[in-house]
Amino acid sequence: MNRIFIDVHVLQTVPPSNLNRDDTGSPKTATYGGVRRARVSSQAWKRAVRLAFADLLDSSQLGERTKRVGESLAARIKALDPALTDDEASALAAGAFTASGLAKADKKKTEAKDVESGYLLFLSRRQLDNLAGAALEASRAGTTLDKAKFKALANTEHSVDIAMFGRMVADMTDINVDAACQVAHAISVHAVDNEYDYFTAVDDRKQDVAETGAGMIGTVEFNSSTLYRYATLNVDALQRNLGDAAATRAAVEAFLTAFARSVPTGKQNTFAHRTLPDAVLVQIRDTQPINMIGAFETPIRETNADGRVRLAAEALARHTLDVERAYGEQPIATWVTQVGERTAVLADLGKAVSFRELVSGVGEQVTAALGQPA
């Protein structure tokens, strides 16, 4: 099987917003090309993608990342045997996780109940279901779920999000999962200066003339930008993690849809910043992934005649061709979904299609690459 990488390049304009805040509440930024850029961290967009998966995949194909592992497992045990009391189900769950070494019972409590892991633990829902069944079976046999059995059940039937984004378990490294997907921090193609919105709130019950002024005042920091977003999928690694070609195709199609259509929800009620990309460029390569951020090392400076989106599209198209010519990097296939005349230049890079056709076209290519019938 050939190595297959799927590179996803997105140009997306967002209005005044604060999609991803730092520890002071300010929009995250980065210096690139000598100027300050708007930035949205890869973690923020990966979480947005994971949340979007809920509308695209069955819940059994997804995972749960939580410290409240005892509570999650206890609910599943109780569902399997409704005759158990809540405390009995909690005790069984606690026993399973403490035996594995991934959670510790609270010594201050007389009974182990609702144990928590010391860090966020990422398990697929199928893995949790299997662990619940094994814990209940062990209890009925008068034993406990041992560490070896726990490892075996926690290292099979990975969910799509675990297969995509990986899993690191510090106390049980042999169930770690290498991520098949890499997501870059999105940055603006131009320089930005953060601005401040000074706002007031009026007390609805204070309407008399003697009471003047606002009930409260505050400020919200924001910026607006045209972002370059990039992600890459290693299809071979994804299939290894999922173990099934059909599941791999479904995961690829769900990721493309979620990555293009999702937006982090930071300050969403304040700014209503939900937009769709100006352009999505997807390329399949058999050599290595290529991030085309170099197109914007020189920041875009819009003019009266040409706005940021048009100039960004031209820069991306030009840089992509320059890199491919210089290194002999010809993609296996390229699809482009672009909105309007401003991004029309990107259509010259590959097949211009609707986004739905792009997703299905990539899916068909993945199926062919994995040697499965379409």
C-alpha positions as MATLAB code, in Angstrom:
seq = 'MNRIFIDVHVLQTVPPSNLNRDDTGSPKTATYGGVRRARVSSQAWKRAVRLAFADLLDSSQLGERTKRVGESLAARIKALDPALTDDEASALAAGAFTASGLAKADKKKTEAKDVESGYLLFLSRRQLDNLAGAALEASRAGTTLDKAKFKALANTEHSVDIAMFGRMVADMTDINVDAACQVAHAISVHAVDNEYDYFTAVDDRKQDVAETGAGMIGTVEFNSSTLYRYATLNVDALQRNLGDAAATRAAVEAFLTAFARSVPTGKQNTFAHRTLPDAVLVQIRDTQPINMIGAFETPIRETNADGRVRLAAEALARHTLDVERAYGEQPIATWVTQVGERTAVLADLGKAVSFRELVSGVGEQVTAALGQPA';
ca = [
       0.000    0.000    0.000;
       1.333    3.436   -0.931;
       1.777    6.102    1.700;
      -1.178    8.480    1.537;
      -1.331   11.923    3.111;
      -4.292   14.255    2.842;
      -3.383   17.940    3.123;
      -6.216   20.357    3.889;
      -5.668   24.085    3.290;
      -8.369   26.575    4.265;
      -8.761   30.327    3.843;
     -11.417   31.657    6.195;
     -12.421   35.183    7.132;
     -13.876   35.829   10.570;
     -15.453   39.131   11.701;
     -14.650   40.878   14.998;
     -14.271   37.929   17.382;
     -12.296   36.298   20.173;
     -12.301   32.663   19.113;
      -9.465   31.513   21.370;
      -8.348   33.418   24.479;
      -5.064   33.420   26.391;
      -4.777   33.495   30.189;
      -5.622   37.204   30.275;
      -8.726   36.898   28.081;
      -7.024   38.408   25.037;
      -7.283   36.802   21.592;
      -4.245   34.593   21.034;
      -1.614   35.959   18.670;
       1.744   34.960   17.194;
       4.607   36.749   15.483;
       5.255   35.491   11.965;
       7.041   37.253    9.131;
       8.045   39.963   11.581;
       4.485   41.067   12.374;
       1.816   40.170   14.903;
      -0.828   37.750   13.601;
      -4.161   36.577   14.943;
      -3.869   32.950   16.088;
      -6.268   30.148   16.930;
      -4.546   27.212   18.608;
      -4.686   23.733   17.139;
      -6.190   22.482   20.412;
      -9.124   24.890   20.089;
      -9.916   23.809   16.544;
      -9.424   20.119   17.289;
     -11.985   20.376   20.071;
     -14.371   22.118   17.667;
     -13.856   19.223   15.245;
     -14.482   16.641   17.972;
     -17.717   18.362   18.951;
     -18.779   18.489   15.284;
     -18.201   14.717   15.009;
     -21.291   14.220   17.185;
     -23.468   15.306   14.239;
     -21.535   13.268   11.682;
     -20.808    9.922   13.329;
     -22.647    7.494   15.548;
     -21.898    7.974   19.249;
     -20.456    4.439   19.386;
     -17.681    5.617   17.039;
     -16.590    8.404   19.385;
     -14.695    8.676   22.634;
     -15.026   10.364   25.989;
     -12.208   12.399   27.536;
     -12.694   12.973   31.251;
     -11.150   12.757   34.719;
     -14.487   11.495   36.075;
     -13.798    7.970   34.893;
     -15.486    6.197   37.799;
     -18.741    8.020   37.227;
     -18.712    7.180   33.520;
     -17.963    3.492   34.034;
     -20.457    3.161   36.916;
     -23.291    4.426   34.719;
     -22.489    1.734   32.157;
     -22.290   -1.005   34.797;
     -25.657    0.062   36.217;
     -27.163   -0.021   32.709;
     -25.966   -3.620   32.291;
     -27.356   -4.679   35.669;
     -30.147   -2.368   36.883;
     -30.471   -4.489   40.027;
     -27.238   -2.983   41.350;
     -27.475    0.044   43.591;
     -25.659    3.220   42.605;
     -23.083    2.591   45.330;
     -22.481   -0.984   44.180;
     -21.968    0.129   40.566;
     -19.616    2.882   41.727;
     -17.617    0.415   43.810;
     -17.199   -1.930   40.826;
     -16.083    0.967   38.624;
     -13.667    2.187   41.265;
     -12.229   -1.289   41.635;
     -11.611   -1.569   37.890;
      -9.786    1.738   37.618;
      -7.792    1.443   40.851;
      -6.690   -2.067   39.839;
      -5.474   -0.647   36.536;
      -3.434    2.031   38.314;
      -5.124    4.840   36.385;
      -7.199    6.103   39.312;
      -6.885    6.085   43.072;
      -9.655    5.695   45.605;
     -10.096    8.523   48.095;
      -8.679    7.234   51.396;
     -10.882    9.659   53.314;
     -13.975    7.786   52.152;
     -15.105    4.534   53.731;
     -16.165    3.256   50.307;
     -14.545    3.701   46.923;
     -16.944    5.773   44.868;
     -16.732    7.877   41.693;
     -12.925    7.733   41.520;
     -11.156   10.207   39.279;
      -7.997    9.866   37.219;
      -5.167   12.279   37.856;
      -5.511   13.670   34.356;
      -7.957   13.600   31.463;
      -8.314   10.011   30.308;
      -9.422    9.415   26.719;
     -11.321    6.159   26.120;
     -13.682    5.177   23.345;
     -17.282    4.523   24.285;
     -16.878    0.951   23.057;
     -13.842    0.525   25.312;
     -15.847    1.845   28.268;
     -18.722   -0.507   27.439;
     -16.320   -3.455   27.235;
     -14.672   -2.503   30.521;
     -18.068   -2.253   32.192;
     -18.992   -5.734   30.978;
     -15.669   -7.167   32.121;
     -15.909   -5.536   35.556;
     -19.409   -6.928   36.050;
     -18.361  -10.385   34.859;
     -15.374  -10.402   37.229;
     -17.573   -9.375   40.131;
     -20.002  -12.206   39.482;
     -17.051  -14.612   39.408;
     -15.849  -13.251   42.750;
     -12.719  -11.637   41.302;
     -11.672   -8.182   40.110;
     -10.731   -6.857   36.695;
      -6.938   -7.100   36.581;
      -4.490   -4.708   34.936;
      -3.655   -6.999   31.991;
      -7.315   -7.436   31.084;
      -7.892   -3.697   31.493;
      -5.019   -2.933   29.108;
      -6.306   -5.367   26.512;
      -9.812   -3.880   26.546;
      -8.535   -0.277   26.568;
      -6.305   -0.893   23.565;
      -8.847   -2.282   21.093;
     -11.825   -0.746   19.280;
     -10.418    2.781   19.199;
     -12.873    5.559   18.462;
     -12.479    7.857   15.464;
     -11.386   10.816   17.593;
      -8.750    8.758   19.422;
      -7.485    7.361   16.112;
      -7.347   10.884   14.681;
      -5.865   12.871   17.545;
      -4.089   10.211   19.558;
      -3.988    9.339   23.231;
      -1.205    9.695   25.787;
      -1.539    7.814   29.077;
       1.431    8.574   31.300;
       0.810    5.684   33.710;
       0.151    3.063   31.021;
       2.254    3.983   28.011;
       1.596    0.720   26.184;
      -1.973    1.842   25.427;
      -0.838    5.144   23.937;
      -2.151    5.862   20.442;
      -0.129    7.827   17.884;
      -2.247   10.522   16.244;
      -2.994   10.062   12.539;
      -3.869   13.753   12.183;
      -1.844   16.916   12.678;
      -3.481   20.336   12.936;
      -1.529   23.576   12.652;
      -2.264   26.704   14.634;
      -4.360   28.909   12.373;
      -2.847   32.350   11.846;
      -3.964   35.428    9.973;
      -2.458   36.059    6.551;
      -1.960   39.700    7.548;
      -0.868   41.778   10.532;
      -3.428   42.447   13.277;
      -3.928   44.908   16.099;
      -6.279   43.817   18.851;
      -9.095   46.213   19.679;
     -11.346   46.722   22.708;
     -15.110   46.835   22.937;
     -16.199   49.028   25.861;
     -19.664   47.911   26.917;
     -22.239   48.831   29.531;
     -25.237   47.026   31.000;
     -28.292   48.883   32.294;
     -30.268   47.743   35.344;
     -33.838   47.105   34.131;
     -35.364   48.018   37.502;
     -33.656   51.372   37.829;
     -35.592   53.672   35.551;
     -36.067   56.761   37.767;
     -34.261   59.952   36.869;
     -32.381   59.949   40.146;
     -30.499   56.827   39.119;
     -28.094   57.487   36.258;
     -25.294   55.479   34.741;
     -24.877   51.797   33.997;
     -25.334   48.814   36.241;
     -21.942   47.542   35.116;
     -19.215   48.339   32.615;
     -16.485   46.242   31.051;
     -14.280   45.620   28.042;
     -13.870   42.704   25.647;
     -10.764   42.389   23.481;
     -11.180   41.229   19.882;
      -9.741   41.261   16.383;
     -10.873   40.296   12.883;
      -8.851   38.344   10.362;
      -8.522   36.182    7.291;
      -7.003   32.942    8.568;
      -4.874   30.314    6.871;
      -5.724   26.931    8.380;
      -3.897   23.676    7.699;
      -4.261   20.040    8.734;
      -2.891   16.771    7.422;
      -4.116   13.183    7.714;
      -1.922   10.094    7.470;
      -4.393    7.631    5.954;
      -2.208    4.573    6.568;
      -1.811    5.442   10.265;
      -5.541    6.089   10.531;
      -6.335    2.654    9.113;
      -3.871    1.027   11.525;
      -5.589    2.743   14.437;
      -9.106    1.875   13.272;
      -8.334   -1.513   11.717;
     -10.924   -1.219    8.964;
     -10.894    0.375    5.506;
     -14.578    1.348    5.506;
     -14.231    2.972    8.934;
     -11.160    4.807    7.687;
     -13.042    6.306    4.746;
     -15.929    7.334    6.998;
     -13.473    8.951    9.405;
     -11.729   10.873    6.611;
     -15.017   12.202    5.254;
     -16.204   13.176    8.745;
     -12.935   14.977    9.430;
     -13.023   16.953    6.179;
     -16.586   18.052    6.907;
     -15.943   18.882   10.550;
     -12.671   20.706    9.921;
     -14.156   22.902    7.200;
     -17.468   23.674    8.893;
     -16.555   23.913   12.586;
     -15.548   27.094   14.413;
     -14.303   27.417   18.022;
     -17.023   28.853   20.235;
     -15.019   31.366   22.282;
     -17.203   34.482   22.871;
     -19.606   33.184   20.228;
     -22.684   34.751   21.842;
     -20.906   38.105   21.925;
     -19.678   38.151   18.335;
     -21.742   35.599   16.321;
     -18.577   34.845   14.363;
     -19.800   31.703   12.570;
     -18.544   31.804    8.975;
     -17.733   29.201    6.338;
     -14.388   29.099    4.523;
     -13.714   31.307    1.515;
     -11.835   28.373    0.014;
     -10.924   24.760    0.828;
      -8.016   23.140   -1.013;
      -7.419   19.409   -0.477;
      -4.427   17.576   -1.922;
      -3.511   13.893   -1.686;
       0.232   13.194   -1.647;
       2.298   10.016   -1.471;
       5.583   11.580   -0.335;
       5.031   13.822    2.685;
       2.615   16.445    4.025;
       3.339   20.066    3.008;
       2.128   23.071    4.991;
       1.885   26.066    2.620;
       2.103   28.765    5.301;
       5.162   30.139    3.483;
       2.705   31.829    1.115;
       2.014   34.349    3.880;
       5.480   34.925    5.371;
       5.180   38.328    3.730;
       1.949   39.632    5.265;
      -0.939   40.446    2.951;
      -1.569   44.191    2.659;
      -4.901   44.862    1.013;
      -5.455   47.782   -1.361;
      -8.587   49.607   -2.446;
      -8.752   47.425   -5.548;
      -7.922   44.070   -3.941;
      -9.046   42.803   -0.564;
      -7.322   40.314    1.681;
      -9.160   37.230    0.428;
      -8.269   37.795   -3.224;
      -4.625   38.523   -2.431;
      -4.434   35.574   -0.052;
      -5.854   33.205   -2.662;
      -3.373   34.464   -5.244;
      -0.472   34.087   -2.796;
      -1.509   30.552   -1.855;
      -1.923   29.463   -5.478;
       1.418   30.974   -6.479;
       3.337   29.516   -3.521;
       1.813   26.057   -3.976;
       2.930   25.910   -7.601;
       6.387   27.275   -6.721;
       6.935   24.622   -4.042;
       5.721   21.813   -6.288;
       7.962   22.913   -9.149;
      11.029   23.365   -6.938;
      10.755   19.973   -5.248;
       9.025   17.947   -7.947;
       6.089   17.467   -5.578;
       3.113   16.650   -7.728;
       0.008   15.682   -5.763;
      -1.892   12.546   -6.711;
      -5.139   14.504   -6.781;
      -6.375   17.990   -5.882;
      -9.873   19.299   -5.187;
     -10.902   22.908   -4.656;
     -14.087   24.350   -3.218;
     -14.082   28.128   -3.493;
     -16.609   30.892   -3.001;
     -16.986   33.549   -5.657;
     -14.607   35.298   -7.996;
     -12.126   36.396   -5.319;
     -10.753   32.882   -4.847;
     -11.201   31.684   -8.445;
      -7.423   31.470   -8.976;
      -7.291   28.428   -6.678;
      -9.470   26.475   -9.097;
      -6.448   26.304  -11.425;
      -4.703   23.997   -8.931;
      -7.130   21.111   -9.308;
     -10.698   20.025   -9.792;
     -13.184   22.746   -8.825;
     -16.189   21.118   -7.129;
     -18.838   21.735   -4.512;
     -17.808   20.858   -0.978;
     -20.017   17.775   -0.937;
     -18.328   16.555   -4.132;
     -14.921   17.300   -2.613;
     -15.643   15.137    0.425;
     -16.988   12.219   -1.616;
     -14.132   12.521   -4.137;
     -11.508   12.274   -1.399;
     -13.416    9.364    0.134;
     -13.394    7.482   -3.164;
      -9.645    8.092   -3.534;
      -9.059    6.762   -0.017;
     -11.089    3.631   -0.788;
      -9.046    3.029   -3.947;
      -5.753    3.624   -2.128;
      -6.709    1.096    0.556;
      -7.474   -1.478   -2.125;
     -11.200   -1.683   -1.434;
     -14.040   -1.686   -3.949;
     -15.699    1.721   -4.307;
];
